Amino acid sequence: MKSKSGLKSADVSFSLDLTERDVNRRRVNKIMTRVIQLSALLAVIPLIGIILVVASNGLPGLSLEFLTNSPTDQPRGILNAIQGSLIMTFVALLASAPIGIGGGIYLHEYASERTMRVGEILIDVMLGVPSILAGLFAYFALVPIIGHSAWAAAISLTVLMIPVVMRTTQEVLRLVPVGLREASLALGVPRWKTTIFITCRTAISGILTGIVLAISRGLGETAPLLLTAQSSNDTVLDLGSRMNSMTVTIFTWAGSPDPRFVTQAWTTALVLFAMALVLNVLVRFKSINSRVL
């Protein structure tokens, strides 16, 4: 009888210990959940602050004339700056997207282990290179040959956009299940067709995201454009001549002693922010639709 009572007391104490452990685990889980939520909130607060500051300072100067007039018109506008930014970024995208996607595919699908490691190191270095260095490269290597022009600016932007596309392409290809490749190859499909029509098609949403990130970086660069394309009030957009851009316009007007120029700099920043936001929303919408289909 004593032994049975002793076992019963031991079982009760063991169950109580388990209950206390569960309570402690739940308490620690709630605390860590709140800490993670607080960290996420702290990460979002600066973005919300930037949006509010840019919107509050830029909305008073936003109008249809501001978007459709040139800097020489009255009232003054940024039409040539919008066109210049889009043209130079688009030209850079035409070069950086094929090179970046092809390089990312090669590193992940075809390169040896050693080559892949070296390529990843080079990509990391290029991602960390300040944009002013790309501008200096174009300034000393290209400007003496082709002069201050949109071509030189587009080449400098290409140097900055290629590693973004390459790294994103490489990372999203890693998420494609190996079974898809193996099933395609087992059916006798050539490797290059498997890569293009199976692997890349599966990762198309991520590749598009990388392209949008590259476009956002190209639209937001200032230093390379200051050294290459500089600025111009001309509405004739010639790639062989100087060309205006939104970032250079913001840089120029923000330092003006005239409050009207400062307001227009905030408005230009708001337009640039809205363009980047629209691009990201469109790609996200495309990504959701591709998953549904």
Short mmCIF file of N, CA and C in Angstrom, two decimals, residues 110-173:
data_model
loop_
_atom_site.label_atom_id
_atom_site.label_comp_id
_atom_site.label_asym_id
_atom_site.label_seq_id
_atom_site.Cartn_x
_atom_site.Cartn_y
_atom_site.Cartn_z
N TYR A 110 24.60 25.84 -64.27
CA TYR A 110 25.66 25.27 -65.09
C TYR A 110 27.06 25.40 -64.49
N ALA A 111 27.28 26.39 -63.65
CA ALA A 111 28.63 26.64 -63.14
C ALA A 111 29.05 25.57 -62.14
N SER A 112 30.35 25.35 -62.07
CA SER A 112 30.89 24.43 -61.06
C SER A 112 30.80 25.08 -59.68
N GLU A 113 31.06 24.27 -58.66
CA GLU A 113 30.97 24.78 -57.29
C GLU A 113 31.96 25.92 -57.06
N ARG A 114 33.14 25.78 -57.56
CA ARG A 114 34.16 26.82 -57.38
C ARG A 114 33.79 28.08 -58.13
N THR A 115 33.34 27.92 -59.37
CA THR A 115 32.94 29.09 -60.15
C THR A 115 31.76 29.80 -59.51
N MET A 116 30.82 29.05 -58.96
CA MET A 116 29.66 29.65 -58.32
C MET A 116 30.07 30.47 -57.10
N ARG A 117 31.00 29.95 -56.32
CA ARG A 117 31.46 30.68 -55.14
C ARG A 117 32.15 31.98 -55.53
N VAL A 118 33.02 31.90 -56.53
CA VAL A 118 33.70 33.12 -56.99
C VAL A 118 32.70 34.12 -57.54
N GLY A 119 31.72 33.63 -58.31
CA GLY A 119 30.69 34.52 -58.85
C GLY A 119 29.87 35.18 -57.76
N GLU A 120 29.53 34.43 -56.72
CA GLU A 120 28.76 35.01 -55.62
C GLU A 120 29.55 36.09 -54.89
N ILE A 121 30.85 35.86 -54.72
CA ILE A 121 31.69 36.88 -54.08
C ILE A 121 31.73 38.15 -54.92
N LEU A 122 31.88 37.98 -56.24
CA LEU A 122 31.92 39.14 -57.13
C LEU A 122 30.59 39.89 -57.10
N ILE A 123 29.48 39.17 -57.06
CA ILE A 123 28.18 39.82 -57.01
C ILE A 123 28.02 40.60 -55.72
N ASP A 124 28.45 40.00 -54.60
CA ASP A 124 28.36 40.70 -53.32
C ASP A 124 29.20 41.97 -53.32
N VAL A 125 30.37 41.89 -53.93
CA VAL A 125 31.23 43.08 -54.01
C VAL A 125 30.56 44.16 -54.86
N MET A 126 29.99 43.76 -55.99
CA MET A 126 29.33 44.74 -56.86
C MET A 126 28.10 45.34 -56.20
N LEU A 127 27.38 44.53 -55.41
CA LEU A 127 26.23 45.06 -54.70
C LEU A 127 26.63 46.07 -53.64
N GLY A 128 27.82 45.89 -53.07
CA GLY A 128 28.27 46.81 -52.03
C GLY A 128 29.05 48.01 -52.54
N VAL A 129 29.31 48.06 -53.83
CA VAL A 129 30.06 49.19 -54.39
C VAL A 129 29.20 50.44 -54.35
N PRO A 130 29.69 51.55 -53.80
CA PRO A 130 28.91 52.80 -53.82
C PRO A 130 28.63 53.26 -55.24
N SER A 131 27.48 53.86 -55.43
CA SER A 131 27.10 54.29 -56.77
C SER A 131 28.03 55.36 -57.32
N ILE A 132 28.66 56.13 -56.44
CA ILE A 132 29.57 57.18 -56.91
C ILE A 132 30.75 56.58 -57.67
N LEU A 133 31.15 55.34 -57.31
CA LEU A 133 32.26 54.70 -58.02
C LEU A 133 31.85 54.33 -59.44
N ALA A 134 30.62 53.88 -59.61
CA ALA A 134 30.14 53.61 -60.97
C ALA A 134 30.08 54.90 -61.78
N GLY A 135 29.69 55.99 -61.12
CA GLY A 135 29.68 57.28 -61.80
C GLY A 135 31.08 57.73 -62.17
N LEU A 136 32.04 57.52 -61.28
CA LEU A 136 33.43 57.89 -61.60
C LEU A 136 33.98 57.05 -62.73
N PHE A 137 33.63 55.76 -62.74
CA PHE A 137 34.06 54.90 -63.85
C PHE A 137 33.56 55.45 -65.18
N ALA A 138 32.27 55.79 -65.24
CA ALA A 138 31.72 56.33 -66.48
C ALA A 138 32.31 57.70 -66.80
N TYR A 139 32.59 58.47 -65.76
CA TYR A 139 33.11 59.84 -65.96
C TYR A 139 34.51 59.81 -66.58
N PHE A 140 35.36 58.92 -66.09
CA PHE A 140 36.73 58.88 -66.58
C PHE A 140 36.90 57.99 -67.80
N ALA A 141 36.05 56.97 -67.95
CA ALA A 141 36.22 56.03 -69.06
C ALA A 141 35.36 56.38 -70.28
N LEU A 142 34.19 56.95 -70.06
CA LEU A 142 33.24 57.17 -71.15
C LEU A 142 33.07 58.63 -71.53
N VAL A 143 33.02 59.51 -70.53
CA VAL A 143 32.78 60.93 -70.83
C VAL A 143 33.85 61.52 -71.74
N PRO A 144 35.14 61.19 -71.56
CA PRO A 144 36.13 61.72 -72.52
C PRO A 144 35.90 61.26 -73.95
N ILE A 145 35.19 60.14 -74.13
CA ILE A 145 34.96 59.60 -75.48
C ILE A 145 33.64 60.09 -76.06
N ILE A 146 32.56 59.95 -75.29
CA ILE A 146 31.23 60.29 -75.82
C ILE A 146 30.65 61.55 -75.17
N GLY A 147 31.38 62.15 -74.24
CA GLY A 147 30.93 63.38 -73.62
C GLY A 147 29.86 63.13 -72.56
N HIS A 148 29.42 64.23 -71.93
CA HIS A 148 28.33 64.14 -70.97
C HIS A 148 27.04 63.83 -71.73
N SER A 149 26.50 62.65 -71.49
CA SER A 149 25.35 62.22 -72.28
C SER A 149 24.56 61.18 -71.51
N ALA A 150 23.37 60.91 -72.02
CA ALA A 150 22.53 59.89 -71.42
C ALA A 150 23.11 58.50 -71.63
N TRP A 151 23.88 58.30 -72.70
CA TRP A 151 24.51 57.00 -72.92
C TRP A 151 25.46 56.66 -71.77
N ALA A 152 26.28 57.63 -71.38
CA ALA A 152 27.21 57.39 -70.27
C ALA A 152 26.45 57.11 -68.98
N ALA A 153 25.35 57.82 -68.76
CA ALA A 153 24.54 57.59 -67.56
C ALA A 153 23.92 56.20 -67.58
N ALA A 154 23.41 55.79 -68.74
CA ALA A 154 22.79 54.47 -68.85
C ALA A 154 23.80 53.36 -68.60
N ILE A 155 25.03 53.52 -69.07
CA ILE A 155 26.05 52.50 -68.85
C ILE A 155 26.39 52.40 -67.36
N SER A 156 26.50 53.55 -66.70
CA SER A 156 26.80 53.52 -65.26
C SER A 156 25.66 52.89 -64.48
N LEU A 157 24.42 53.14 -64.89
CA LEU A 157 23.28 52.50 -64.23
C LEU A 157 23.25 51.00 -64.50
N THR A 158 23.67 50.61 -65.70
CA THR A 158 23.74 49.18 -66.02
C THR A 158 24.68 48.45 -65.09
N VAL A 159 25.82 49.05 -64.79
CA VAL A 159 26.79 48.44 -63.88
C VAL A 159 26.17 48.21 -62.51
N LEU A 160 25.31 49.12 -62.07
CA LEU A 160 24.68 49.00 -60.76
C LEU A 160 23.49 48.04 -60.76
N MET A 161 22.82 47.89 -61.88
CA MET A 161 21.62 47.08 -61.94
C MET A 161 21.89 45.60 -62.20
N ILE A 162 22.97 45.29 -62.89
CA ILE A 162 23.27 43.89 -63.22
C ILE A 162 23.38 43.00 -61.97
N PRO A 163 24.15 43.37 -60.95
CA PRO A 163 24.25 42.46 -59.79
C PRO A 163 22.94 42.25 -59.05
N VAL A 164 22.05 43.25 -59.08
CA VAL A 164 20.74 43.09 -58.43
C VAL A 164 19.94 42.00 -59.13
N VAL A 165 19.92 42.04 -60.46
CA VAL A 165 19.17 41.04 -61.22
C VAL A 165 19.82 39.67 -61.08
N MET A 166 21.14 39.61 -61.11
CA MET A 166 21.84 38.33 -61.02
C MET A 166 21.57 37.66 -59.68
N ARG A 167 21.72 38.41 -58.59
CA ARG A 167 21.55 37.80 -57.28
C ARG A 167 20.10 37.35 -57.07
N THR A 168 19.14 38.17 -57.49
CA THR A 168 17.74 37.78 -57.32
C THR A 168 17.41 36.55 -58.15
N THR A 169 17.89 36.50 -59.39
CA THR A 169 17.65 35.33 -60.23
C THR A 169 18.25 34.07 -59.62
N GLN A 170 19.45 34.18 -59.13
CA GLN A 170 20.10 33.02 -58.53
C GLN A 170 19.35 32.52 -57.30
N GLU A 171 18.88 33.44 -56.48
CA GLU A 171 18.19 33.06 -55.25
C GLU A 171 16.83 32.41 -55.53
N VAL A 172 16.08 32.96 -56.50
CA VAL A 172 14.76 32.38 -56.77
C VAL A 172 14.88 31.04 -57.47
N LEU A 173 15.93 30.82 -58.25
CA LEU A 173 16.12 29.51 -58.87
C LEU A 173 16.40 28.43 -57.83
#
